[in-house]
Coordinates of C-alpha atoms and ligand atoms in Angstrom, one line a residue:
M17 CA 4.0 9.8 -0.2
R18 CA 7.3 11.0 0.0
I19 CA 9.4 7.7 -0.7
L20 CA 12.9 6.3 -0.6
V21 CA 14.3 4.3 -2.8
T22 CA 17.7 2.9 -1.8
G23 CA 19.6 1.6 -5.3
G24 CA 17.1 3.3 -7.1
A25 CA 19.7 3.7 -9.7
G26 CA 20.2 -0.2 -10.8
Y27 CA 18.0 -1.9 -13.5
I28 CA 14.8 -2.6 -11.2
G29 CA 14.8 0.7 -9.1
T30 CA 14.9 3.3 -12.4
H31 CA 11.5 0.8 -13.2
T32 CA 10.0 1.1 -9.7
C33 CA 10.9 5.0 -9.6
L34 CA 9.0 6.0 -12.6
V35 CA 6.3 3.9 -12.0
L36 CA 6.0 5.5 -8.8
Q37 CA 6.2 9.0 -9.8
Q38 CA 4.1 8.0 -12.7
A39 CA 1.3 7.3 -9.3
G40 CA 1.4 10.8 -7.5
H41 CA 4.6 10.3 -5.5
D42 CA 7.6 11.8 -4.6
V43 CA 10.8 10.1 -5.0
A44 CA 13.9 10.4 -4.6
V45 CA 17.0 7.8 -4.7
L46 CA 20.0 6.7 -2.5
D47 CA 22.7 5.1 -4.3
N48 CA 26.6 4.8 -4.5
L49 CA 25.9 4.1 -8.1
A50 CA 28.4 1.3 -7.1
N51 CA 26.6 -0.9 -10.6
S52 CA 25.0 2.2 -12.0
K53 CA 24.7 5.9 -13.3
R54 CA 23.3 9.0 -12.5
E55 CA 22.4 8.9 -16.6
G56 CA 19.4 6.4 -15.5
L57 CA 17.4 8.6 -13.4
T58 CA 17.6 11.6 -15.5
R59 CA 16.2 9.0 -18.2
V60 CA 13.4 8.2 -15.3
E61 CA 12.9 12.4 -15.2
A62 CA 12.6 12.7 -19.1
L63 CA 9.7 9.9 -18.7
S64 CA 7.6 11.5 -16.2
G65 CA 8.2 14.7 -16.7
R66 CA 9.0 15.7 -12.9
P67 CA 12.6 15.8 -10.7
L68 CA 13.9 12.7 -8.7
G69 CA 15.7 13.4 -5.5
F70 CA 19.5 11.6 -5.6
Y71 CA 21.4 11.3 -2.4
H72 CA 25.1 9.4 -3.7
V73 CA 25.2 7.7 -0.4
D74 CA 26.4 4.6 0.5
L75 CA 24.4 2.8 3.3
L76 CA 27.7 1.8 4.5
D77 CA 28.0 5.2 6.1
P78 CA 25.3 5.8 8.8
P79 CA 25.8 9.2 9.1
E80 CA 25.1 10.1 5.7
V81 CA 22.0 7.7 5.5
D82 CA 20.9 9.9 8.8
R83 CA 22.1 13.0 6.6
V84 CA 18.8 11.6 4.2
F85 CA 16.8 10.9 6.5
R86 CA 16.5 14.4 8.2
E87 CA 16.3 16.3 4.6
F88 CA 14.1 14.2 2.8
A89 CA 12.0 12.6 5.8
P90 CA 10.8 9.3 3.6
E91 CA 7.9 8.2 4.6
A92 CA 8.3 4.9 2.9
V93 CA 11.3 3.1 2.0
L94 CA 11.7 0.7 -0.9
H95 CA 15.2 -1.5 -0.5
F96 CA 17.1 -2.2 -3.5
A97 CA 20.5 -1.5 -2.9
A98 CA 22.3 -4.4 -3.0
L99 CA 25.0 -6.3 -4.4
K100 CA 23.8 -9.0 -6.5
A101 CA 26.6 -11.0 -8.6
V102 CA 26.2 -14.6 -7.4
G103 CA 29.8 -15.0 -8.7
E104 CA 31.6 -12.9 -7.8
S105 CA 29.5 -12.9 -4.4
V106 CA 31.6 -16.9 -4.4
Q107 CA 34.9 -15.0 -4.9
F108 CA 34.2 -12.3 -2.3
P109 CA 31.8 -13.4 -0.4
A110 CA 32.9 -11.3 3.1
K111 CA 32.0 -7.9 0.8
Y112 CA 28.3 -9.2 -0.1
Y113 CA 27.7 -9.5 3.6
Q114 CA 29.4 -7.0 4.6
N115 CA 27.8 -4.8 2.0
N116 CA 24.2 -5.9 2.0
V117 CA 23.9 -7.6 5.7
T118 CA 25.6 -4.5 6.8
G119 CA 23.8 -2.3 4.8
T120 CA 20.9 -3.6 5.2
L121 CA 21.2 -2.7 9.3
N122 CA 22.2 0.3 8.9
L123 CA 19.1 1.5 6.9
C124 CA 16.8 -0.5 9.4
A125 CA 19.0 1.9 12.2
A126 CA 17.8 4.9 10.7
M127 CA 14.9 3.6 9.5
D128 CA 14.2 2.7 13.5
R129 CA 16.0 6.4 14.7
H130 CA 13.9 8.7 12.7
A131 CA 10.6 6.2 13.4
V132 CA 9.8 5.3 9.6
R133 CA 8.8 1.7 9.3
T134 CA 7.5 1.7 6.1
L135 CA 9.4 -0.7 4.1
V136 CA 9.4 -3.4 0.9
F137 CA 12.3 -5.2 0.7
S138 CA 14.2 -6.8 -2.8
S139 CA 14.8 -10.3 -1.7
S140 CA 14.9 -12.7 -4.4
A141 CA 13.9 -17.1 -5.7
T142 CA 17.1 -17.2 -4.9
V143 CA 16.6 -17.5 -1.3
Y144 CA 14.7 -21.5 -2.3
G145 CA 17.7 -22.4 -3.3
A146 CA 17.2 -25.9 -5.5
P147 CA 13.6 -26.8 -4.7
E148 CA 11.9 -29.7 -3.8
E149 CA 8.7 -28.3 -5.3
I150 CA 7.3 -26.9 -8.1
P151 CA 5.7 -24.1 -8.6
I152 CA 7.6 -22.8 -6.1
R153 CA 5.4 -21.3 -2.7
E154 CA 6.3 -18.8 -0.1
E155 CA 6.7 -21.5 2.7
A156 CA 9.0 -23.1 1.0
P157 CA 12.2 -24.1 3.1
L158 CA 14.8 -21.8 2.8
R159 CA 18.4 -22.6 2.0
A160 CA 20.7 -20.6 -0.7
T161 CA 23.3 -22.4 -2.5
N162 CA 25.8 -19.1 -2.3
P163 CA 26.7 -16.4 -0.2
Y164 CA 24.7 -14.1 -2.3
G165 CA 21.9 -15.9 -1.4
W166 CA 22.3 -16.6 1.7
S167 CA 22.6 -12.8 2.7
K168 CA 19.0 -12.3 0.9
V169 CA 17.9 -15.2 3.8
M170 CA 19.9 -13.8 6.7
M171 CA 18.1 -9.6 5.7
E172 CA 14.9 -11.8 5.8
L173 CA 15.7 -13.7 9.0
I174 CA 16.5 -9.7 10.5
L175 CA 13.5 -8.8 8.8
T176 CA 11.5 -11.1 10.5
D177 CA 12.9 -10.7 14.1
L178 CA 12.6 -6.4 13.9
H179 CA 8.9 -7.0 13.1
R180 CA 8.6 -9.5 16.1
A181 CA 10.2 -7.3 18.5
D182 CA 8.4 -4.5 17.1
P183 CA 5.2 -5.2 15.5
T184 CA 4.7 -1.6 14.3
W185 CA 6.9 -2.6 11.5
R186 CA 5.0 -2.7 7.9
L187 CA 6.6 -5.0 6.0
S188 CA 6.3 -6.5 2.2
V189 CA 9.3 -8.5 1.5
L190 CA 9.0 -9.4 -2.5
R191 CA 10.7 -12.6 -3.9
Y192 CA 11.6 -12.1 -7.3
F193 CA 12.0 -14.8 -10.1
N194 CA 13.8 -13.3 -13.1
P195 CA 12.9 -9.9 -13.8
V196 CA 14.1 -9.1 -17.5
G197 CA 12.8 -6.9 -20.6
A198 CA 12.9 -3.1 -20.3
H199 CA 10.9 0.1 -20.0
Q200 CA 8.9 0.0 -23.6
S201 CA 10.5 3.2 -24.6
G202 CA 13.6 2.0 -25.0
T203 CA 15.2 4.8 -22.8
I204 CA 15.8 3.2 -20.2
G205 CA 17.4 -0.7 -18.8
E206 CA 19.5 -3.2 -18.0
D207 CA 23.4 -2.2 -17.8
P208 CA 25.1 -4.8 -16.9
T209 CA 29.2 -4.7 -16.4
G210 CA 31.5 -6.0 -18.5
I211 CA 30.4 -9.6 -20.2
P212 CA 26.8 -10.7 -18.6
N213 CA 25.8 -13.4 -17.0
N214 CA 22.2 -13.6 -16.8
L215 CA 20.2 -15.3 -20.0
F216 CA 18.4 -11.9 -21.3
P217 CA 21.2 -9.2 -21.5
Y218 CA 23.2 -12.4 -22.7
V219 CA 21.4 -13.0 -25.5
T220 CA 20.6 -8.9 -26.4
Q221 CA 24.3 -8.3 -26.9
V222 CA 24.5 -11.4 -29.0
A223 CA 21.6 -10.5 -30.9
V224 CA 23.3 -7.1 -31.5
G225 CA 26.3 -8.3 -32.6
K226 CA 28.6 -7.7 -29.7
L227 CA 29.0 -11.1 -28.8
D228 CA 29.8 -13.8 -30.8
N229 CA 27.5 -16.4 -29.9
L230 CA 25.6 -17.5 -27.0
Q231 CA 26.5 -20.2 -24.7
I232 CA 23.5 -23.0 -23.2
F233 CA 24.9 -24.3 -19.6
G234 CA 23.3 -27.7 -20.4
G235 CA 20.6 -29.5 -22.6
D236 CA 20.4 -32.6 -20.4
Y237 CA 17.9 -31.5 -18.1
P238 CA 15.2 -33.2 -17.7
T239 CA 12.9 -30.8 -19.5
A240 CA 11.2 -31.1 -22.7
D241 CA 14.1 -29.7 -25.0
G242 CA 16.7 -30.8 -22.4
T243 CA 17.9 -27.3 -21.1
G244 CA 16.7 -24.8 -17.9
I245 CA 13.6 -23.6 -17.1
R246 CA 12.8 -20.3 -15.1
D247 CA 10.1 -18.0 -14.7
Y248 CA 10.9 -14.9 -16.2
I249 CA 9.0 -11.4 -15.2
H250 CA 8.8 -8.2 -17.0
V251 CA 10.7 -5.7 -14.9
V252 CA 7.4 -3.2 -15.4
D253 CA 5.0 -6.0 -14.1
L254 CA 7.4 -6.0 -10.9
A255 CA 7.6 -2.4 -10.2
E256 CA 4.2 -2.5 -10.7
G257 CA 4.2 -5.0 -7.9
H258 CA 6.0 -2.7 -5.7
L259 CA 4.3 0.3 -5.7
R260 CA 1.1 -2.3 -5.2
A261 CA 3.0 -4.1 -2.1
L262 CA 3.3 -0.5 -0.8
E263 CA -0.3 0.5 -0.9
R264 CA -1.4 -2.6 0.5
L265 CA 0.4 -2.5 4.0
D266 CA -1.8 -3.3 6.7
P267 CA -1.5 0.8 8.1
N268 CA -1.3 -1.4 11.7
G269 CA 1.7 -2.9 11.1
G270 CA 2.8 -6.6 9.4
H271 CA 5.4 -8.7 8.0
Q272 CA 4.2 -10.3 4.4
I273 CA 6.4 -11.9 2.6
Y274 CA 5.4 -12.1 -1.5
N275 CA 6.5 -14.3 -4.7
L276 CA 6.6 -12.2 -7.7
G277 CA 6.4 -14.0 -10.3
T278 CA 4.5 -15.0 -13.6
G279 CA 4.0 -19.0 -12.4
R280 CA 4.9 -19.4 -16.1
G281 CA 8.5 -21.3 -17.0
Y282 CA 10.2 -21.4 -20.4
S283 CA 13.2 -22.8 -21.3
V284 CA 16.2 -21.2 -22.6
L285 CA 16.0 -22.5 -25.9
D286 CA 11.9 -21.0 -26.0
V287 CA 13.7 -17.5 -24.9
V288 CA 16.5 -18.0 -27.7
R289 CA 13.5 -18.9 -30.0
A290 CA 11.0 -16.0 -29.2
F291 CA 13.9 -13.7 -29.9
E292 CA 14.5 -14.8 -33.1
R293 CA 11.2 -14.0 -34.1
I294 CA 11.8 -10.6 -33.5
V295 CA 15.4 -9.7 -34.3
G296 CA 14.7 -11.0 -37.9
R297 CA 17.7 -13.7 -37.6
A298 CA 19.2 -16.2 -35.8
I299 CA 20.8 -16.4 -32.6
P300 CA 24.2 -18.6 -32.8
Y301 CA 24.8 -20.5 -29.8
E302 CA 25.9 -23.6 -28.7
I303 CA 25.5 -26.2 -25.9
V304 CA 27.4 -26.7 -23.3
D305 CA 28.0 -28.3 -19.8
R306 CA 25.8 -26.9 -17.4
R307 CA 26.6 -23.8 -14.8
S308 CA 27.4 -25.3 -11.2
G309 CA 24.8 -24.0 -8.8
D310 CA 21.7 -24.1 -11.8
V311 CA 19.0 -26.2 -11.5
A312 CA 16.5 -27.4 -14.3
E313 CA 13.5 -25.7 -13.2
C314 CA 12.4 -22.7 -11.2
Y315 CA 9.5 -21.0 -11.5
A316 CA 6.5 -19.6 -8.9
D317 CA 3.2 -20.1 -7.3
P318 CA 2.4 -16.2 -7.8
G319 CA -1.3 -16.5 -6.2
R320 CA -0.1 -15.3 -2.7
A321 CA 0.6 -12.2 -4.7
R322 CA -2.8 -12.2 -7.0
T323 CA -5.0 -12.6 -3.9
A324 CA -3.5 -10.5 -1.8
L325 CA -2.0 -7.8 -3.9
Q326 CA -4.6 -8.0 -6.8
W327 CA -1.4 -8.2 -8.4
E328 CA -0.7 -10.3 -11.9
A329 CA 1.6 -10.0 -14.2
G330 CA 0.5 -9.5 -17.1
R331 CA 3.0 -8.9 -19.7
D332 CA 4.1 -12.4 -22.1
L333 CA 7.1 -13.7 -23.3
D334 CA 7.4 -12.2 -27.2
Q335 CA 6.7 -8.0 -25.4
M336 CA 9.5 -9.3 -22.4
C337 CA 11.9 -9.7 -25.3
E338 CA 10.6 -6.8 -27.5
D339 CA 11.4 -4.6 -24.6
A340 CA 15.0 -6.2 -24.1
W341 CA 15.4 -5.8 -28.0
R342 CA 15.0 -2.0 -28.6
W343 CA 16.0 -1.3 -25.3
Q344 CA 19.6 -3.1 -26.4
S345 CA 19.0 -1.6 -29.9
Q346 CA 18.4 1.6 -29.2
N347 CA 21.6 1.8 -26.5
P348 CA 24.5 -0.5 -27.2
S349 CA 26.8 0.6 -24.9
G350 CA 24.0 1.1 -22.1
Y351 CA 24.0 4.5 -20.6
A352 CA 27.7 4.9 -21.3
Ligands
LIG12 P1 21.2 -3.4 -9.6 O1 22.8 -3.9 -9.4 O2 20.8 -2.8 -11.1 O3 20.7 -2.0 -8.2 C1 21.4 -2.0 -7.5 C2 21.6 -1.2 -6.8 O4 22.2 -0.7 -5.5 C3 22.7 0.0 -7.9 O5 22.3 1.2 -8.5 C4 23.6 0.0 -7.2 O6 24.9 0.4 -7.2 C5 23.4 0.3 -5.7 N1 24.0 0.1 -4.4 C6 24.8 -1.5 -4.3 N2 25.2 -1.3 -2.5 C7 24.9 -0.2 -2.4 C8 25.1 0.7 -1.1 N3 26.1 -0.2 0.2 N4 24.7 1.7 -0.8 C9 24.0 2.7 -2.1 N5 23.6 1.8 -3.0 C10 24.3 0.9 -3.2 O7 20.1 -4.4 -9.6 P2 19.1 -4.7 -10.3 O8 18.9 -6.2 -10.7 O9 17.7 -3.7 -10.1 O10 18.4 -5.2 -8.4 C11 18.0 -4.9 -7.1 C12 17.4 -5.8 -6.1 O11 16.3 -6.4 -6.1 C13 18.2 -6.1 -4.9 O12 18.5 -6.1 -4.4 C14 19.0 -7.4 -5.9 O13 19.3 -8.5 -5.2 C15 17.5 -7.8 -6.6 N6 17.3 -9.2 -7.2 C16 17.6 -8.7 -8.8 C17 17.1 -9.9 -9.2 C18 17.2 -9.4 -10.9 O14 18.0 -10.4 -11.5 N7 18.0 -8.3 -11.3 C19 16.8 -11.0 -9.1 C20 16.3 -11.0 -7.6 C21 16.2 -10.3 -6.8
LIG13 C1 19.9 -16.0 -11.9 C2 20.8 -15.8 -10.3 C3 20.1 -16.0 -9.7 C4 18.9 -14.8 -9.2 C5 18.5 -15.2 -10.6 C6 17.2 -13.6 -10.6 C7 23.0 -16.6 -11.1 C8 23.7 -17.8 -11.3 N1 22.1 -17.3 -10.6 O1 19.3 -16.6 -12.1 O2 20.8 -15.8 -7.6 O3 18.0 -14.7 -8.1 O4 19.1 -14.6 -11.6 O5 17.3 -13.0 -11.8 O6 23.6 -15.9 -11.4 N2 21.9 -19.7 -19.2 C9 22.8 -20.1 -20.0 N3 23.3 -19.3 -20.7 C10 23.9 -17.7 -20.9 C11 23.0 -17.6 -18.9 C12 22.1 -18.0 -19.0 O7 22.7 -21.0 -21.0 O8 24.5 -17.7 -21.0 C13 20.8 -20.4 -18.1 C14 20.7 -20.8 -17.5 O9 21.6 -22.2 -17.6 C15 19.6 -20.9 -16.6 C16 19.1 -19.3 -17.6 O10 19.5 -19.4 -18.6 O11 18.7 -22.0 -17.2 C17 18.5 -17.8 -16.8 O12 20.2 -17.8 -16.5 P1 20.3 -16.7 -15.5 O13 19.6 -15.5 -16.2 O14 21.7 -16.5 -15.7 O15 19.3 -16.6 -14.3 P2 19.3 -17.9 -13.0 O16 20.6 -18.2 -13.2 O17 17.9 -18.1 -13.0

């Protein structure tokens, strides 16, 4: 199948492009490189041994988006392109709504014009806000806590209405929990700009000596060791989930929503200890105040994806840490 991957040069996109190519698909990427580098795609090509189409295009530029559809003529789209920094979204909400929501509207309009109505969409567990029930099921109410999260809620609503208006759309909305780790070759991985906000890249940068020590945000949560619990999922499992979601789309149209997580929660200290075992030395840390907006616990009920997609995230925490560490130690400056 000819698959267009928006945001394909980014962290999850690169891993997914590789999985798609390895499954025999013809893949092209549309990315404005706002948060990624061309090098990631060169490395995907080296791993797959196959060429990857690349369009240096912004979703906010409809004529260019149209050109991509004319030239590549995709049969399906995987839509990763978005801005994702929560703190920045609070500071610059309009930029986030403009990029994420308008970008998605432009994409859907182009898809409609070119009669390509098959779409797998990157959503996030952020749409559950502070969940009332754990594990979280797809039926839980949607209520984000920041503009980034609301932009995901809005995009989900837009897709719901598109399908209502025209049931021939084939939509799969994937709500990721916490994607971490890297391809086991150590040649592609997460390459955050500046000081990382998220736990895994922060810990690996401490372990490699780029940062002095980890600050653990909160040691007084109502959890076994007092630190926050999350559902970390290996990025390659996540990438494979996309392939499965695409393969299982109803040929006659449909709109499905799936949690992609492991269903298992680990605390910040569990992650630190796993890294210490793998790296072979202590990770210096201090426990500081809670980070505003954080919840104590968040993990998925992955049952729907297991049943309907016959997909399960099989890689465990040790493998997530090992692969994240291999990527970080082989590429201390990321793709630079
Ligand atoms: P990323 O920043 O590495 O990748 C996103 C890519 O989209 C980047 O390459 C960026 O340059 C591109 N992009 C952004 N705006 C664009 C635009 N207007 N036009 C063209 N390209 C554009 O992020 P990621 O971690 O790979 O996330 C991929 C998707 O998954 C995003 O939609 C994100 O919101 C979602 N998600 C990520 C996480 C996570 O923790 N990484 C969790 C849940 C959901
Ligand atoms: C973050 C995003 C969320 C996104 C999710 C997916 C924020 C505020 N939220 O969630 O929108 O959907 O990633 O990956 O960015 N921690 C520390 N010290 C650190 C960094 C993190 O103790 O330096 C703790 C956090 O308090 C949390 C856990 O580690 O308990 C995981 O944090 P992080 O990796 O930032 O992910 P989330 O906050 O779950």
